[in-house]
Short mmCIF file of C-alpha atoms and ligand atoms in Angstrom, two decimals:
data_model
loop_
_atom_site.label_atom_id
_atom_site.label_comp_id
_atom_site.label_asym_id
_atom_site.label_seq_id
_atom_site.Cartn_x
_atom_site.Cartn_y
_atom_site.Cartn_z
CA UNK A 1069 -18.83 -26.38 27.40
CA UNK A 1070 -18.06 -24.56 30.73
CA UNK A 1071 -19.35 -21.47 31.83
CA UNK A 1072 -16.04 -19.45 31.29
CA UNK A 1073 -15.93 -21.28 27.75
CA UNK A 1074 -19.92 -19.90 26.52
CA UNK A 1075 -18.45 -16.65 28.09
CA UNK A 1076 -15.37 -16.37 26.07
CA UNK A 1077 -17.10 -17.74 22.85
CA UNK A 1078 -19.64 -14.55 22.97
CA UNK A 1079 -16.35 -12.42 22.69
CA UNK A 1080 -15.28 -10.47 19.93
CA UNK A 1081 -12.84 -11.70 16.83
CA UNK A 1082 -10.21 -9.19 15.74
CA UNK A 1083 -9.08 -8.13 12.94
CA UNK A 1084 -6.33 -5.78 12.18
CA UNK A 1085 -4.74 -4.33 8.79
CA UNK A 1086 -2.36 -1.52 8.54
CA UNK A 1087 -5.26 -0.10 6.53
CA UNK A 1088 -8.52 -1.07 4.81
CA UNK A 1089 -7.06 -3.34 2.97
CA UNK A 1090 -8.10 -6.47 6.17
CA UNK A 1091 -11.45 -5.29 4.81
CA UNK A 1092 -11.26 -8.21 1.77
CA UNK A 1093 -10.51 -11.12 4.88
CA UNK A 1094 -13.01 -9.50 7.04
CA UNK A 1095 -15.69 -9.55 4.09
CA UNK A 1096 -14.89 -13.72 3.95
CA UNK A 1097 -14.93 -14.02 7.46
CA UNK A 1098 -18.59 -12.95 7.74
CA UNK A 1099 -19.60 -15.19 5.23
CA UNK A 1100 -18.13 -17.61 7.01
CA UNK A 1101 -18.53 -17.27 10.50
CA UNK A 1102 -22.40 -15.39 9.82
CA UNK A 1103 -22.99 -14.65 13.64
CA UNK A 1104 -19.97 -13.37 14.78
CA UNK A 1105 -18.85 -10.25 16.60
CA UNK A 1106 -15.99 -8.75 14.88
CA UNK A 1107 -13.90 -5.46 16.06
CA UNK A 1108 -11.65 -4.25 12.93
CA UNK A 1109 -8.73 -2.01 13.85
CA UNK A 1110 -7.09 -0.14 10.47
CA UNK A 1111 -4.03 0.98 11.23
CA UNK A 1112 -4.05 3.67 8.75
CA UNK A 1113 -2.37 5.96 10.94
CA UNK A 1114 1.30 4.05 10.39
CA UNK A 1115 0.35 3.00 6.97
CA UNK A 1116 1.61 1.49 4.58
CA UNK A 1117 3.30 -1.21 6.77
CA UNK A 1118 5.09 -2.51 3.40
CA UNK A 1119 8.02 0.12 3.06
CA UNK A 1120 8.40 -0.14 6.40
CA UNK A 1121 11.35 -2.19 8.38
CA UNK A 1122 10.02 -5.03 10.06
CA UNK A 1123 10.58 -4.19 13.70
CA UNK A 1124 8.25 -1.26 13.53
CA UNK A 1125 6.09 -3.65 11.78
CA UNK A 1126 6.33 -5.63 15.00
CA UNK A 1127 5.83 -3.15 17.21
CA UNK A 1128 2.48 -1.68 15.87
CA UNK A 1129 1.31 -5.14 15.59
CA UNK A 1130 2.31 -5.81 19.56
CA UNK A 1131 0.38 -2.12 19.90
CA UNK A 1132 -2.81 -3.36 18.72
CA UNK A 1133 -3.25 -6.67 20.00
CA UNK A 1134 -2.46 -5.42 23.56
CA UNK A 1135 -5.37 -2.50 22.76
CA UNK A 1136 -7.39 -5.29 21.30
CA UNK A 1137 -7.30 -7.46 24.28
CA UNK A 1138 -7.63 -4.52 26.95
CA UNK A 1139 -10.36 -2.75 25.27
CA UNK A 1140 -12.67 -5.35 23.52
CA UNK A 1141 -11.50 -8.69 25.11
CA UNK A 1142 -11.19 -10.34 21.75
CA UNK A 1143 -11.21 -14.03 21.47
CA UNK A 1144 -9.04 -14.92 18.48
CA UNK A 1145 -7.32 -12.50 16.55
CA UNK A 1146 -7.06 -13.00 12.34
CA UNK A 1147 -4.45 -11.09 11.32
CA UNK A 1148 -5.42 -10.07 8.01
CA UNK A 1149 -2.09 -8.38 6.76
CA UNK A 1150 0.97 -10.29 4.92
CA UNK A 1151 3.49 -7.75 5.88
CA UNK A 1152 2.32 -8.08 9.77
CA UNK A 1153 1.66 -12.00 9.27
CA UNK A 1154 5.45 -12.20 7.41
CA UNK A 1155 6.91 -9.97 9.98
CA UNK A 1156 5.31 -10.66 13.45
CA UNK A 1157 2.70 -13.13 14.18
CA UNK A 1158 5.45 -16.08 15.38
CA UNK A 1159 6.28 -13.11 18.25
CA UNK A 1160 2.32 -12.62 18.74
CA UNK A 1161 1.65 -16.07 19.09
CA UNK A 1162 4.60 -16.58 21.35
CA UNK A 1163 3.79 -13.34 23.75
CA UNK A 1164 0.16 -14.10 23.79
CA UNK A 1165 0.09 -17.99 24.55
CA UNK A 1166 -3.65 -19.40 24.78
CA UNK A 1167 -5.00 -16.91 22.51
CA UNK A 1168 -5.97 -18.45 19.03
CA UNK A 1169 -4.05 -16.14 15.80
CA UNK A 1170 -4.58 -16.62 12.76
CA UNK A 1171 -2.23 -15.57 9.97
CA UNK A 1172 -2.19 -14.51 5.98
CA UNK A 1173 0.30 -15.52 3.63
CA UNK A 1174 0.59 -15.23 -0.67
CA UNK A 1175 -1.43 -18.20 -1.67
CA UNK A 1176 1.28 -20.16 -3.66
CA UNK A 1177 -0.39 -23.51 -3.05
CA UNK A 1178 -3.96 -22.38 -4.42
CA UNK A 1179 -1.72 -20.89 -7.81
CA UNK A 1180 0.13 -23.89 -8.17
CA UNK A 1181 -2.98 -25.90 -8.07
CA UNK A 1182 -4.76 -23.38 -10.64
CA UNK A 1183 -1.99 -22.83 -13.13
CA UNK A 1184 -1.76 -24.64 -16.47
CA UNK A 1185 1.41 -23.01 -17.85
CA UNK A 1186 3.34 -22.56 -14.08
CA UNK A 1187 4.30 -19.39 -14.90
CA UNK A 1188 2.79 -17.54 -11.55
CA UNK A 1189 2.60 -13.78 -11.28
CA UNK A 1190 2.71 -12.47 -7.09
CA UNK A 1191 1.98 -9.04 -5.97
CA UNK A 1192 2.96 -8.43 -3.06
CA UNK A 1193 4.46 -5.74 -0.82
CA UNK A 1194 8.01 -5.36 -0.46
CA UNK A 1195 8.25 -6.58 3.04
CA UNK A 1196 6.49 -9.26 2.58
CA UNK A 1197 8.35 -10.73 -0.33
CA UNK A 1198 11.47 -9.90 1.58
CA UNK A 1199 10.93 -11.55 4.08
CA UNK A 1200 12.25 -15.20 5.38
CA UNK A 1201 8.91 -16.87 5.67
CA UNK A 1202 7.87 -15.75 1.57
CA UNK A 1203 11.52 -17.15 1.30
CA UNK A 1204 10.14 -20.63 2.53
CA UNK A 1205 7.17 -20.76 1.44
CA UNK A 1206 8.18 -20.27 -1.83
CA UNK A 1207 11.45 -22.71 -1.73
CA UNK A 1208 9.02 -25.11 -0.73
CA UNK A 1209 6.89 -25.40 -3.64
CA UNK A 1210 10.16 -24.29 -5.90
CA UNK A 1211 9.66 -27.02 -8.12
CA UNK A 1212 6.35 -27.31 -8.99
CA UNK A 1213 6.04 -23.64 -10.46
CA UNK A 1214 8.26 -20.73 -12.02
CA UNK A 1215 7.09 -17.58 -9.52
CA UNK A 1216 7.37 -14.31 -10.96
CA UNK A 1217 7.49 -11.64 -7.78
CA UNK A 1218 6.48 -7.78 -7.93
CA UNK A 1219 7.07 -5.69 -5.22
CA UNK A 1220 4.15 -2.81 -5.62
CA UNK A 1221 5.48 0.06 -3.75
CA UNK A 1222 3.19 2.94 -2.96
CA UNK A 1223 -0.04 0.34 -4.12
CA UNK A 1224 -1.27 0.24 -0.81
CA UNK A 1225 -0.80 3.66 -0.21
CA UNK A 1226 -3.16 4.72 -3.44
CA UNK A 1227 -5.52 2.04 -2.23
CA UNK A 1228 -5.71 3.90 1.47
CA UNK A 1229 -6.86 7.23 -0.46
CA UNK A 1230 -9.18 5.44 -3.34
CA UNK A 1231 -6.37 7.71 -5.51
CA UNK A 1232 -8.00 6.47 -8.89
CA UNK A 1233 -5.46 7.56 -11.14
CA UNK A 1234 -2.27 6.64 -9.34
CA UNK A 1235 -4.04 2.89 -8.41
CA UNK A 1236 -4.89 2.30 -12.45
CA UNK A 1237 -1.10 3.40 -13.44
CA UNK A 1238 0.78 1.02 -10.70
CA UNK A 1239 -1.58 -1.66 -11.56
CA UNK A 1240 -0.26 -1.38 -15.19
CA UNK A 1241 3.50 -0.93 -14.26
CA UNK A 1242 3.58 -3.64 -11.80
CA UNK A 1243 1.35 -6.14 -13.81
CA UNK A 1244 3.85 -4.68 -17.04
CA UNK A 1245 6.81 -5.75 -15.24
CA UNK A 1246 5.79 -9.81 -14.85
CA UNK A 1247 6.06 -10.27 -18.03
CA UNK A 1248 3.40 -11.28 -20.49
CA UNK A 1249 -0.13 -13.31 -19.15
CA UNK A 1250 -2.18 -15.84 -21.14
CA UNK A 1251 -2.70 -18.95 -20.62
CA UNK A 1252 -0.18 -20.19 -23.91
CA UNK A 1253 3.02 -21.96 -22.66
CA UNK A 1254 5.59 -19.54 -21.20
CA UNK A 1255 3.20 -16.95 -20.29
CA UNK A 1256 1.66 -16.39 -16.50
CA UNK A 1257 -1.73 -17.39 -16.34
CA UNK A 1258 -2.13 -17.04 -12.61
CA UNK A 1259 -1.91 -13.79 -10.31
CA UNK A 1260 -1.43 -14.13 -6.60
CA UNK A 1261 -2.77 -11.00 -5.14
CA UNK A 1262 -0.47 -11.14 -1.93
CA UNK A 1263 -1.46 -8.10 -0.20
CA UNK A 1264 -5.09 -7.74 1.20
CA UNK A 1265 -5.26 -3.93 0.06
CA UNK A 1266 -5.12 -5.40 -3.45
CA UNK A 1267 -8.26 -7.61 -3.73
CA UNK A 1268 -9.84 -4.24 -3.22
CA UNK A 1269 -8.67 -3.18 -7.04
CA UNK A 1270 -9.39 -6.42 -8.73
CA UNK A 1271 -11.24 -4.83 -11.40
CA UNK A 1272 -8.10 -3.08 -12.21
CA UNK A 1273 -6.01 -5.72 -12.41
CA UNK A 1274 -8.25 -8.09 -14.54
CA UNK A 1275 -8.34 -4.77 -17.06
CA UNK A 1276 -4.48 -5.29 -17.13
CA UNK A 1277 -4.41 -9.01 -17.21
CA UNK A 1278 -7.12 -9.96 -19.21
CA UNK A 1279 -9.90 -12.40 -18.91
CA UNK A 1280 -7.98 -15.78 -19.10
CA UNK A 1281 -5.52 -14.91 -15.79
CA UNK A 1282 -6.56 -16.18 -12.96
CA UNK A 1283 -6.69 -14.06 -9.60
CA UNK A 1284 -6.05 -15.64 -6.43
CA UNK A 1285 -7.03 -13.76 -2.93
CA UNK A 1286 -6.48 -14.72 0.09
CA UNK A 1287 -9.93 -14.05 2.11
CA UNK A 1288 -11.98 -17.55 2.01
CA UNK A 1289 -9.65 -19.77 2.95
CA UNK A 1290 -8.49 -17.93 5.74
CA UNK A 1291 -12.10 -17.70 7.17
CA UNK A 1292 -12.60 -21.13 6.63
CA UNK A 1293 -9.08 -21.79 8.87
CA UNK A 1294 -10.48 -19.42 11.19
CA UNK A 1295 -13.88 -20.98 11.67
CA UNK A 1296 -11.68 -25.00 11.59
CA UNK A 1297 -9.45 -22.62 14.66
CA UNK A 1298 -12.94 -21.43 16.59
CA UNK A 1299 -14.29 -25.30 16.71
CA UNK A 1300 -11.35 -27.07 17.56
CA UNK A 1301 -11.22 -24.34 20.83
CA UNK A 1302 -14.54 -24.52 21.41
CA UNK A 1303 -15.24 -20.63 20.72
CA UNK A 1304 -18.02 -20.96 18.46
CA UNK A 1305 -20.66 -18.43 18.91
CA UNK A 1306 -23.90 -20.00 20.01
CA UNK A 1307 -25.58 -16.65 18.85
CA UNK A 1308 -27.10 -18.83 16.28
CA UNK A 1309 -30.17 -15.97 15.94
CA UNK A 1310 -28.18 -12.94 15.54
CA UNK A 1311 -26.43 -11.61 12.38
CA UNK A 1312 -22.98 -10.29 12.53
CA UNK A 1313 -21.81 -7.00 13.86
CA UNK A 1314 -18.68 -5.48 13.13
CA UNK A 1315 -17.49 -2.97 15.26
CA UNK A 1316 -14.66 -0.73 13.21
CA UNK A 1317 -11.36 1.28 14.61
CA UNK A 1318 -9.10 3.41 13.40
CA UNK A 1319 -5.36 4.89 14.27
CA UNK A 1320 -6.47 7.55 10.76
CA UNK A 1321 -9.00 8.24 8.82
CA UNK A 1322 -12.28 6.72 10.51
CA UNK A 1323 -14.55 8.60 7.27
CA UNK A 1324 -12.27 6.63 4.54
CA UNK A 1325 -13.03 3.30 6.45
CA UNK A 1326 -16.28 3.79 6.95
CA UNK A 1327 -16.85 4.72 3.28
CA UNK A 1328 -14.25 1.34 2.64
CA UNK A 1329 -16.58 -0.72 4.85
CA UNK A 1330 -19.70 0.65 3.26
CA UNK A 1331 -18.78 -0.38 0.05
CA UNK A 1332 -16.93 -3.88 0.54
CA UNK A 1333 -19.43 -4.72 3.44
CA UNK A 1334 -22.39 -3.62 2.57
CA UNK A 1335 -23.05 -3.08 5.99
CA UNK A 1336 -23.41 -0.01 8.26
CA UNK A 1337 -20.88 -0.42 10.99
CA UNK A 1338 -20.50 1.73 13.97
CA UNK A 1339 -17.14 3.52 13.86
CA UNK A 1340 -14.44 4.91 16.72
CA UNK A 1341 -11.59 6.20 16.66
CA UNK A 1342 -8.05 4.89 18.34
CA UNK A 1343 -6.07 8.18 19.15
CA UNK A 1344 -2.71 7.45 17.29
CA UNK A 1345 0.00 6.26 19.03
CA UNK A 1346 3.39 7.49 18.43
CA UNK A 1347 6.05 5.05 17.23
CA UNK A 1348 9.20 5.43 16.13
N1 DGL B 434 -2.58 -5.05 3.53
C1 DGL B 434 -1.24 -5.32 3.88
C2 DGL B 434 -0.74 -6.67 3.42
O1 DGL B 434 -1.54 -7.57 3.26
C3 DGL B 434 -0.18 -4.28 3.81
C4 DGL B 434 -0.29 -3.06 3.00
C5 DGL B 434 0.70 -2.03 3.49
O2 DGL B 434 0.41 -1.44 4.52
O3 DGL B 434 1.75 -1.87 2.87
O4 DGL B 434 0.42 -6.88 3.24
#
């Protein structure tokens, strides 16, 4: 390894969400990468990115890899957001050549393989299921499974405040309006959660669901691509000694995702604030 590659590998990983919800990947990615620096940036202050249209999607997500790179020098960036992975990481990757990025999509493929009865329940936001790489993602498994597709508007949203009551009665609409779950023939016996604010509410969904449905996050195998990403470039830390630090940033609420982090973490993690940037 050169001396500009051990450099580089000490570096930072980010991690961005529009909100806490990054906080589910970021929870995989320590298990997985144990001696890692990591630098979250919740972008509660434009969120929920979901309702949004896509090019300020794209824009905020331009914002805060250029404030990632300037300010903390980060080494590979995990994008830990569907809507911002659906709507912008092809333009990331293409403006920030060199620079590893790694994405999130709905895992399909993990449902198909899980499902019995190929009936497949997806929560998602609605940007992300309207957009044209759900559209191929999903046309390319069309045949092996029936998918069912919920957008959860204002989810995230409830999620950003820990709004109890509004969180338990969207869960129940927008688990009501798959249909009916089991794991008899014609029923869906597999739930993508495809947004990573909603891993956060699990509980809530399985009281919906029931027992026999199976829930399918996104968080391990993303790490695992990220740490498969880190070797192949060489960017390993060598830290082998020292345990993970997560440095956390916020264009909002820096108390809510501290408490967030405290409780999906389990770690203290030292907290700033990003002043929030205007956008249209
Ligand atoms: N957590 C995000 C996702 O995975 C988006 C939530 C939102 O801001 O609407 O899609």
């Amino acid at each position: 390894m050169t001396v500009s590659a051990l450099v580089a590998a000490e570096a930072p990983i980010g991690v961005f969400d529009s909100g806490v919800g990054g906080l589910s990947v970021l929870r995989a990615l320590q298990a997985e990468l144990p001696h890692e620096r990591f630098v979250y940036f919740a972008d509660s202050g434009h969120a929920p990115y979901g309702e949004r249209n896509g090019q300020y999607v794209v824009e905020r997500s331009r914002q805060v890899l250029g404030q990632l790179r300037r300010e903390h020098a980060v080494k590979m960036l995990v994008v830990a957001c569907n809507t911002a992975t659906a709507a912008a990481i092809h333009l990331l990757r293409a403006e920030h050549p060199g620079l590893p990025i790694v994405g999130v999509e709905p895992a399909l493929k993990p449902a198909v393989a899980a499902s019995r009865t190929r009936r497949i329940g997806v929560l998602a936001t609605r940007g992300t299921l309207a957009s044209a790489k759900y559209a191929a993602l999903q046309a390319s498994l069309g045949n092996e499974a029936t998918f069912i597709a919920q957008p959860c508007d204002g989810l995230a949203a409830a999620i950003e405040r820990f709004d109890t009551t509004k969180i338990v009665a969207l869960c129940a609409q927008y688990t009501g309006a798959l249909g009916t779950f089991g794991n008899k023939n014609g029923q869906i016996d597999t739930l993508v959660l495809g947004c990573t604010h909603y891993p956060i509410v699990a509980d809530q969904l399985r009281a919906c669901v029931g027992s026999q449905v199976t829930l399918i996050e996104t968080g391990p195998p993303v790490a695992r691509q990220a740490r498969n990403v880190l070797e192949t470039a060489s960017l390993v830390s060598d830290h082998a000694t020292s345990s993970s630090e997560v440095c956390l940033l916020s264009s909002g609420n820096a108390a809510l995702l501290r408490e967030a982090a405290a409780r999906w973490l389990g770690v203290n993690a030292t907290a700033g604030v990003y002043p929030v940037v205007a956008s249209s």
